[in-house]
Coordinates of C-alpha atoms in Angstrom, one line a residue:
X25 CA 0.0 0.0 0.0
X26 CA 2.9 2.0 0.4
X27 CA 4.5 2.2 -3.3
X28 CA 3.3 5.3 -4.5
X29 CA 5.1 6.6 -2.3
X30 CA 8.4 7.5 -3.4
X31 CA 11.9 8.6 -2.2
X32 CA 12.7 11.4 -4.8
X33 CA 16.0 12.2 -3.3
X34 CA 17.4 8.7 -3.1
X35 CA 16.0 8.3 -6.9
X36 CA 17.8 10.8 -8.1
X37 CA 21.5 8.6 -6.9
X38 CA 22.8 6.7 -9.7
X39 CA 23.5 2.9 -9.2
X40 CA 26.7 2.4 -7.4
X41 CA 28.9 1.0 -9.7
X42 CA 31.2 -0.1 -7.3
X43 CA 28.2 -2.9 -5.5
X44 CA 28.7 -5.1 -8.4
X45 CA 32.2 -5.8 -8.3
X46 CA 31.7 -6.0 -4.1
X47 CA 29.4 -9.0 -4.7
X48 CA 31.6 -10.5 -6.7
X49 CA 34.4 -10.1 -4.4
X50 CA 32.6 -11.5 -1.3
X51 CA 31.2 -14.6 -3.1
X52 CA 34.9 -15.4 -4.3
X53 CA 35.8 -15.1 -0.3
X54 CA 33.1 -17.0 0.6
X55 CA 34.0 -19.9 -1.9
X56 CA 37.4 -20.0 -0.4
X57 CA 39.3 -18.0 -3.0
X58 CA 42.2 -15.9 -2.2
X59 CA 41.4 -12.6 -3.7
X60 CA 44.0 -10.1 -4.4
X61 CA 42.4 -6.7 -3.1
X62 CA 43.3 -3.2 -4.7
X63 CA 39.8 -1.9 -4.7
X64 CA 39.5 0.5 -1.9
X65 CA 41.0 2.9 -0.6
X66 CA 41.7 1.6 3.0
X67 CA 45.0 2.1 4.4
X68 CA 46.5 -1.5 5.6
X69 CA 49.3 -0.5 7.8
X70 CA 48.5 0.3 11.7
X71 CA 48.0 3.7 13.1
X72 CA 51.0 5.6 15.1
X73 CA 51.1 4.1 18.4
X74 CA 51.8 7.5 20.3
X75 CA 47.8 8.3 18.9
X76 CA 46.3 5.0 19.9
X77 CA 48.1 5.9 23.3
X78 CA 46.7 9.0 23.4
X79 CA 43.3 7.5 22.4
X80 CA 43.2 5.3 24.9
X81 CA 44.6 7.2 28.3
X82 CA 42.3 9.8 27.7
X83 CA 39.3 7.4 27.3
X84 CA 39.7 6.3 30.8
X85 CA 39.1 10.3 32.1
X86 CA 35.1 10.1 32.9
X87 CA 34.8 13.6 31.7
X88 CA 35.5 12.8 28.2
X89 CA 32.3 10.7 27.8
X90 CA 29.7 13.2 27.7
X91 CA 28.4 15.6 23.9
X92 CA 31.9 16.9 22.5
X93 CA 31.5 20.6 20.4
X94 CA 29.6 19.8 17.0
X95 CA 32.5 22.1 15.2
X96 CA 35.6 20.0 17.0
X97 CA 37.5 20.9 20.5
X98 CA 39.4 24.0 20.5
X99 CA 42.6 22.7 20.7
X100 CA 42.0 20.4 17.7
X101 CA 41.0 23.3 15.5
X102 CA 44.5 25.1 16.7
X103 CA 46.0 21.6 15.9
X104 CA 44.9 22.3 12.3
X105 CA 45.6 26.2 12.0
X106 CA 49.4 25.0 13.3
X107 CA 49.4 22.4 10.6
X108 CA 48.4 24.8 8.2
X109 CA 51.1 27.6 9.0
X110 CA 53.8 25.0 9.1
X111 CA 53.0 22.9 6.0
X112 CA 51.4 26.4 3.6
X113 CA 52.7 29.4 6.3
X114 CA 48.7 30.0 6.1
X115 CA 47.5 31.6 9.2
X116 CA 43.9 30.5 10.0
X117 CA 41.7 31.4 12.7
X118 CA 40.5 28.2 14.9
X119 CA 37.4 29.7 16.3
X120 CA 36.5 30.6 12.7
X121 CA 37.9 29.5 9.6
X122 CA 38.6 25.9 11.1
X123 CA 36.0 23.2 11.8
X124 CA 36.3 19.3 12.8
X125 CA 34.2 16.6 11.0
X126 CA 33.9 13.6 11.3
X127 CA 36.0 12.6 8.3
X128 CA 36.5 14.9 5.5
X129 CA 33.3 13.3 3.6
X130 CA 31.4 14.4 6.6
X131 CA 32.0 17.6 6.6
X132 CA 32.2 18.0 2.8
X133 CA 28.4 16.4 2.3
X134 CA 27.3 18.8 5.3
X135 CA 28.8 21.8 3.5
X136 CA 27.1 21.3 0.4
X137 CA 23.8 21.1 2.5
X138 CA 24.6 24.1 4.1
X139 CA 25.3 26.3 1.5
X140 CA 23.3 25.0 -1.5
X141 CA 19.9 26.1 -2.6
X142 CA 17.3 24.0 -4.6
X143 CA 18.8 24.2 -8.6
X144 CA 22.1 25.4 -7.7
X145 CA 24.7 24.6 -10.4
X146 CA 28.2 23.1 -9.1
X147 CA 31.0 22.1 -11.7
X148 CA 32.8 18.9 -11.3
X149 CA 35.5 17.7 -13.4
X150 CA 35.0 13.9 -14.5
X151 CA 36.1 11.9 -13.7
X152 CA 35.2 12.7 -9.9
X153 CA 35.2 10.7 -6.5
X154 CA 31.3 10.0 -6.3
X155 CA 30.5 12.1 -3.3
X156 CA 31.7 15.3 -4.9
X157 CA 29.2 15.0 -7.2
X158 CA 26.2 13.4 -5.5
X159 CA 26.4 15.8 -2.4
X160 CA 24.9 18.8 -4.4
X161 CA 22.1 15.8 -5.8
X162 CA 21.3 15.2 -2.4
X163 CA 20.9 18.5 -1.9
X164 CA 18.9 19.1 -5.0
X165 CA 21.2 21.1 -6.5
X166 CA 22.3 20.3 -10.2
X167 CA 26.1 19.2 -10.9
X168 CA 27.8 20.4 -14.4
X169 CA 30.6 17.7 -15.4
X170 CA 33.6 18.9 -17.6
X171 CA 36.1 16.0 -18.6
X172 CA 39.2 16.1 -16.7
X173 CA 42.1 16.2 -19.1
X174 CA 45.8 15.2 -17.8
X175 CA 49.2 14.0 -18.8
X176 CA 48.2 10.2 -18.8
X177 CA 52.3 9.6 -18.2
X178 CA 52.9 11.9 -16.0
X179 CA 49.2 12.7 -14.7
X180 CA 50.0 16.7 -14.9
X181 CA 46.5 18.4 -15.5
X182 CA 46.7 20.2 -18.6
X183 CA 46.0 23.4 -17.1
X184 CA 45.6 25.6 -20.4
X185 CA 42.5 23.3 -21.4
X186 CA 41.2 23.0 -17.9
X187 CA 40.3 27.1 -17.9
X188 CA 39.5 27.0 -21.2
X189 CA 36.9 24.2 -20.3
X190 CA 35.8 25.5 -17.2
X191 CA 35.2 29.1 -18.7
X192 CA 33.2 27.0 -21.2
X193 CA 31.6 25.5 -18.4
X194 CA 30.8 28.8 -16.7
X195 CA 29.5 30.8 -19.8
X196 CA 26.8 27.4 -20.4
X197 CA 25.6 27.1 -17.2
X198 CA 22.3 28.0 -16.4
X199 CA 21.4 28.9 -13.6
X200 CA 25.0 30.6 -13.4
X201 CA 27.2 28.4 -11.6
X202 CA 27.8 28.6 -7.8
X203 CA 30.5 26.5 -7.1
X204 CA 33.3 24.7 -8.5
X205 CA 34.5 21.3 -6.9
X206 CA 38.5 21.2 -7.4
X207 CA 40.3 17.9 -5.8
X208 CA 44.2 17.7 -6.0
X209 CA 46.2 15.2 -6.1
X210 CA 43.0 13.8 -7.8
X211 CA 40.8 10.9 -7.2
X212 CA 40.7 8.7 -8.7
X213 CA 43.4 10.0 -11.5
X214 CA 46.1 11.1 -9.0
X215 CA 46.4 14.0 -11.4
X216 CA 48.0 16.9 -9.8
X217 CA 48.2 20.8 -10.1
X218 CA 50.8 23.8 -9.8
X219 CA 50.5 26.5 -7.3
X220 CA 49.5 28.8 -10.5
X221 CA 46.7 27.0 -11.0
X222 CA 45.3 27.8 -7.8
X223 CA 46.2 31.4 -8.2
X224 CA 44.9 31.4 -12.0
X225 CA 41.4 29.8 -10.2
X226 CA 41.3 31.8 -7.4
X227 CA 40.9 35.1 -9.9
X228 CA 38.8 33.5 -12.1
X229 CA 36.2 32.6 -8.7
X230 CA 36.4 36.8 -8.0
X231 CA 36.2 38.1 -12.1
X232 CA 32.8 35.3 -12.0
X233 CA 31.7 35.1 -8.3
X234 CA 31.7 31.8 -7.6
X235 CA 32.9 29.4 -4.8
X236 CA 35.5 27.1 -5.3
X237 CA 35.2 23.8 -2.4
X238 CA 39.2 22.4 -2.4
X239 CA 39.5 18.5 -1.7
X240 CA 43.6 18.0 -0.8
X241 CA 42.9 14.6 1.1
X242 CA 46.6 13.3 -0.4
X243 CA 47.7 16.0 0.2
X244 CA 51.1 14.5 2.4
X245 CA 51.1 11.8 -0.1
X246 CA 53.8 13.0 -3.3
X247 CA 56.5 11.7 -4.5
X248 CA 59.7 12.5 -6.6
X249 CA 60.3 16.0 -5.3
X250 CA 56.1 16.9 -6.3
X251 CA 54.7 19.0 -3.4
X252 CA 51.3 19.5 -3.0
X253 CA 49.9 23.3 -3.0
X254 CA 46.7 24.6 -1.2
X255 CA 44.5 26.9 -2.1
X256 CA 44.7 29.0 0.6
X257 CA 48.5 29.8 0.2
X258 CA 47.2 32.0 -2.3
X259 CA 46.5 35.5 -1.5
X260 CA 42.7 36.4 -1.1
X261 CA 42.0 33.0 -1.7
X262 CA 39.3 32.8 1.4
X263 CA 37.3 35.2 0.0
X264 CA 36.0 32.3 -2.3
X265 CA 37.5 29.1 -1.3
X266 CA 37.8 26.6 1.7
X267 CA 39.9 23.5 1.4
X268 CA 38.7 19.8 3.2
X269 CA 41.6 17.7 4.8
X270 CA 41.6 14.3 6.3
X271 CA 43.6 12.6 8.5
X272 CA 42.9 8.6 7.1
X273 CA 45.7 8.2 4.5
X274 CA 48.0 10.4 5.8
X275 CA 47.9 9.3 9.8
X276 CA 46.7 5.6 8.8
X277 CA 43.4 6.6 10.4
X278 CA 40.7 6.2 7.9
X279 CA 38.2 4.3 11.4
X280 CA 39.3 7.2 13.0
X281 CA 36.8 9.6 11.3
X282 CA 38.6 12.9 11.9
X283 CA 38.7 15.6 9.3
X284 CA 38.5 19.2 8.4
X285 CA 37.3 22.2 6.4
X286 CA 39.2 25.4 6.5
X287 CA 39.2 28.8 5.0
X288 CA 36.4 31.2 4.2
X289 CA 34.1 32.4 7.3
X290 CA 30.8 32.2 5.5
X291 CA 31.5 28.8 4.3
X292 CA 33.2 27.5 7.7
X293 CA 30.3 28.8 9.4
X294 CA 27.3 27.6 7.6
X295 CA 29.1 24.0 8.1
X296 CA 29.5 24.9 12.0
X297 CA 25.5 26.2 12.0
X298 CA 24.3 23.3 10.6
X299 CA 26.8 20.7 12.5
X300 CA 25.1 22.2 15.8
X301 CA 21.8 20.8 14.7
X302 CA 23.2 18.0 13.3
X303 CA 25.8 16.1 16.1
X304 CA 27.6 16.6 19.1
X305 CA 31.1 16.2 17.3
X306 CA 33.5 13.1 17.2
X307 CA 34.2 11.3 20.6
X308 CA 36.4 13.1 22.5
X309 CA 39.6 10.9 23.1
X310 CA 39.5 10.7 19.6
X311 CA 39.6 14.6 18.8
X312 CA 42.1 14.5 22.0
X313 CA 44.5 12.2 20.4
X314 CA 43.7 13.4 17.0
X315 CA 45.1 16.8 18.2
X316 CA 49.0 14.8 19.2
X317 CA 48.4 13.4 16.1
X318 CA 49.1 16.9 14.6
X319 CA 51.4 17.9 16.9
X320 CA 53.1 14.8 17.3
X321 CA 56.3 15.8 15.2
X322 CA 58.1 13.0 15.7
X323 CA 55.7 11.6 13.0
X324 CA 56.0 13.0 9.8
X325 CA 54.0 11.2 6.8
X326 CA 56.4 12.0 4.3
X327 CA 58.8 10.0 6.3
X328 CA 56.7 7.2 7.9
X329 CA 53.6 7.1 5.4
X330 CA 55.1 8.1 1.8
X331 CA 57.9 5.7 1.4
X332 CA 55.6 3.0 2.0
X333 CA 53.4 4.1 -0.9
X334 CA 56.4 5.2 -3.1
X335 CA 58.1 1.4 -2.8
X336 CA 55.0 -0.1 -3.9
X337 CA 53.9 2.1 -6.3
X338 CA 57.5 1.4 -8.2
X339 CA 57.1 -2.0 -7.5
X340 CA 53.4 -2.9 -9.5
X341 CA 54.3 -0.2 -12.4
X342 CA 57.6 -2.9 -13.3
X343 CA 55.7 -5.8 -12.3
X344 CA 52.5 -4.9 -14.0
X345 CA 55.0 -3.8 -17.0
X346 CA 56.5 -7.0 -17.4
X347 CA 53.0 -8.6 -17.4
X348 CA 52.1 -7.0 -20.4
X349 CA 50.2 -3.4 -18.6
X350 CA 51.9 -0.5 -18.8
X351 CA 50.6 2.5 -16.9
X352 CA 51.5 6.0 -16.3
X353 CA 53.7 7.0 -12.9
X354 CA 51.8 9.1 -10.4
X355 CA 53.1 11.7 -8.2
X356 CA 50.9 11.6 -5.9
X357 CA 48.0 9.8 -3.5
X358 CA 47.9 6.1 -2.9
X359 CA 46.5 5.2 -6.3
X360 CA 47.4 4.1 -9.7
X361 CA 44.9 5.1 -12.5
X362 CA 45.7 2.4 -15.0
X363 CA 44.2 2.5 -18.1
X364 CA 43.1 -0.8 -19.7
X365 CA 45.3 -2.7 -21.6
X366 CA 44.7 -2.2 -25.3
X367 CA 43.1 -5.9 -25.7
X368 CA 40.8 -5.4 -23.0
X369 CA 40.5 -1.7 -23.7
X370 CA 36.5 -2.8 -25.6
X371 CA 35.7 -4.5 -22.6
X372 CA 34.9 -1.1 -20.9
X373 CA 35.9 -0.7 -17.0
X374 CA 32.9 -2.5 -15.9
X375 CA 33.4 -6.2 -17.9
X376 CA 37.2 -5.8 -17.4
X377 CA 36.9 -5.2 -13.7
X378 CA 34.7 -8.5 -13.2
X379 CA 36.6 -10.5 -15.8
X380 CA 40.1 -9.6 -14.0
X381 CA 38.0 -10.6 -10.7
X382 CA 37.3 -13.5 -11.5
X383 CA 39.7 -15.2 -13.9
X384 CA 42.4 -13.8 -12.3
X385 CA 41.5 -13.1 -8.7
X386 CA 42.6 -9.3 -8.7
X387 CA 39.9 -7.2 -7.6
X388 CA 40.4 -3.1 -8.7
X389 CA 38.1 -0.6 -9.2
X390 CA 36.2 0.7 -12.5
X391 CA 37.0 3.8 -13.9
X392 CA 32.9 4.1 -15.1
X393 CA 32.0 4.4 -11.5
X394 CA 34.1 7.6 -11.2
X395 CA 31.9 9.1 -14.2
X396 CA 31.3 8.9 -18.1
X397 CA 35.4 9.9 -18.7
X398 CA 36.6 6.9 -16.4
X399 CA 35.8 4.0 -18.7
X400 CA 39.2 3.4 -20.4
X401 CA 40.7 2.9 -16.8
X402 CA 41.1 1.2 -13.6
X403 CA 41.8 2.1 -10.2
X404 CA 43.8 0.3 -7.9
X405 CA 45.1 1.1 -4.4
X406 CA 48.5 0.6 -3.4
X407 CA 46.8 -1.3 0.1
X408 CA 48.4 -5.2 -0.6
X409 CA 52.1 -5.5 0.1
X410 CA 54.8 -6.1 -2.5
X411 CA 54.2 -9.9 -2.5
X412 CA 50.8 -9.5 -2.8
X413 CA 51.2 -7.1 -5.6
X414 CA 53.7 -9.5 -7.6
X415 CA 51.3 -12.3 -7.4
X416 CA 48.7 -10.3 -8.9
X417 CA 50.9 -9.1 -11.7
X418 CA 51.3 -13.5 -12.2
X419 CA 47.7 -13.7 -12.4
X420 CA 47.0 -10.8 -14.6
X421 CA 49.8 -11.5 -16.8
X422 CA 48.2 -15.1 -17.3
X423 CA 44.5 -13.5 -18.0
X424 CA 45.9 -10.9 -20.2
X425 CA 47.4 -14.4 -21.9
X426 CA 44.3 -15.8 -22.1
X427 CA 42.2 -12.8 -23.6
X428 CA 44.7 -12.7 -26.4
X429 CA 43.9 -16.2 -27.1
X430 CA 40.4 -15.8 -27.4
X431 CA 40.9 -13.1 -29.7
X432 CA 43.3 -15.0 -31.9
X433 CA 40.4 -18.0 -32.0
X434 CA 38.1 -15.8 -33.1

């Protein structure tokens, strides 16, 4: 009796992609299979042991048990405004250009509810991670896609056609465009940016009056001398801009749920309004040992976190080479954004994804499920150790083999 009535806002969400290759994954598992993961992006290696200290001798304090602050503990959001003006010498004010969420996504989805209107227009390059897109659908606002063009070598965004694109983008859109979603290094591509980008962006959101919402969740993640650049180094830039940042690939605490977004006051403070009606804030020995975390210099990702990435990133681009799959070299993040091989290329991302699965028990992610410019690649996360990832390069070079075959017979 209940069908006519219908959930408009959940409607409007595409299928996720990503379900059918789960399935297939945990039916393999359950049939005893050993199953080669690079689908997710969940860090393997164990958080810092000075944090889970932290964590759990200020869990035995009674006080800490009660409603935390919706917007983060104070000394959290100074924890971030001293991790800003080390890493980008960008001053920010913790009480209000800093808030805490619980994970970046968190806060990013609660933005977008915060700020966006009903037909609202936000521009997204594509291929995107899904939730920067379907935030502003939730919030029944309407997302603009422009195709993300890069270096597919190097993964450099080819800045020249990305303004001429996006001016494109702005002059078409109707209603005129509110916001532009910018997310560098990239996922899923890795692709990565110069700090003249964000200054070239930054006067192009002023000259058109338009937000821009920066994702730099890799941010500590680079390699090869590449340094990532924020937004907010550039001058004036939190007149139009805030910038998200996470601590679960960088800290190795994706459980943890402890994020950020930083920068311009109206923003920050839309996200802290509606936060207030929406939670009471993370659990407090986590924002407590969250805050050593940041502080904790002893710890520095680029020297705990990146060489781990780095080794194994070097280590699958030969091994996947000499299986017959040659991809392009990040700089950045804790993915590879491999495009199919040629024989497999017809497959699309999908059929390629479930074939490589199940004939050769390697399980990565499709490019489709990123969006429409995705479908020529793969991508896989650097989360199985370098056994693990030479096995896999075995198996694929055997089903990559095998495909050739079939078209040879035919």
């Amino acid at each position: 009796m209940f069908d006519e009535i219908q959930f408009e806002k959940i409607n409007r969400l595409p299928k996720y992609i990503f379900a059918e290759i789960n399935e297939l994954k945990m039916a393999a598992r359950r049939a005893g299979e050993d199953i080669i993961d690079f689908s997710m992006g969940n860090p393997d290696a164990r958080t810092p042991q000075p944090i889970i200290d932290k964590l759990c001798e200020t869990a035995q304090r009674d006080k800490t048990h009660g409603y935390s602050a919706s917007k983060g503990i104070y000394k959290l959001r100074l924890a971030m405004s001293n991790w800003y003006k080390r890493k980008y010498n960008v001053e920010l004010d913790p009480e209000t250009e800093v808030v805490a969420t619980m994970g970046s996504k968190e806060g990013y989805v609660h933005l977008v509810q915060a700020i966006s209107n009903p037909g609202d227009v936000a521009i997204v390059p594509d291929p995107t991670y899904p939730i920067h897109s379907q935030a502003f659908i939730l919030a029944g606002a309407n997302v603009e896609k422009m195709e993300l063009k890069f270096d597919e070598e190097n993964f450099e965004v080819d800045e020249e056609q990305f303004f001429s694109d996006l001016n494109d983008a702005l002059d078409n859109s109707l209603p005129k465009a509110k916001f532009l979603v910018l997310n560098f290094p990239h996922n899923p591509t890795t692709a990565t940016v110069t700090p003249q980008f964000y200054e070239r962006v930054v006067a192009l959101a002023k000259e058109k009056r338009f937000y821009i919402i920066s994702d730099i969740a890799y941010a500590d993640i680079t390699f090869d001398g590449y340094k990532t650049p924020s937004i907010l180094e550039v001058e004036g830039a939190k007149d139009v801009a805030v910038e998200a940042y996470t601590m679960s690939k960088s800290y190795n605490m994706a459980g943890w749920r402890v994020g950020f977004v930083c920068g311009n006051k109206k923003l920050v403070g839309a996200l802290q309004s509606i936060k207030s009606w929406l939670d009471y804030g993370m659990f407090t020995p986590i924002q407590v040992a969250a805050t050593v975390a940041l502080d904790y210099h002893h710890y520095v990702p680029e020297e705990q976190i990146v060489p781990l990435y780095k080794k194994r990133r070097d280590v699958m681009l030969q091994a996947f080479e000499n299986a017959g799959w040659h991809m392009g070299k990040p700089k950045a993040s804790m993915f590879i954004w491999g495009k199919i091989p040629e024989s497999c290329r017809s497959m699309g991302s999908l059929e390629f994804s479930k074939r490589l699965l199940v004939e050769a028990g390697v399980a990565v992610s499709p490019g489709v499920g990123f969006g429409k410019y995705g479908d020529e690649y793969v991508r896989i996360a650097l989360i199985e150790n370098e056994k693990r990832i030479r096995q896999a390069a075995r198996n694929i070079k055997r089903f990559l083999k095998k495909v050739e075959a079939e078209k040879d017979s035919n």
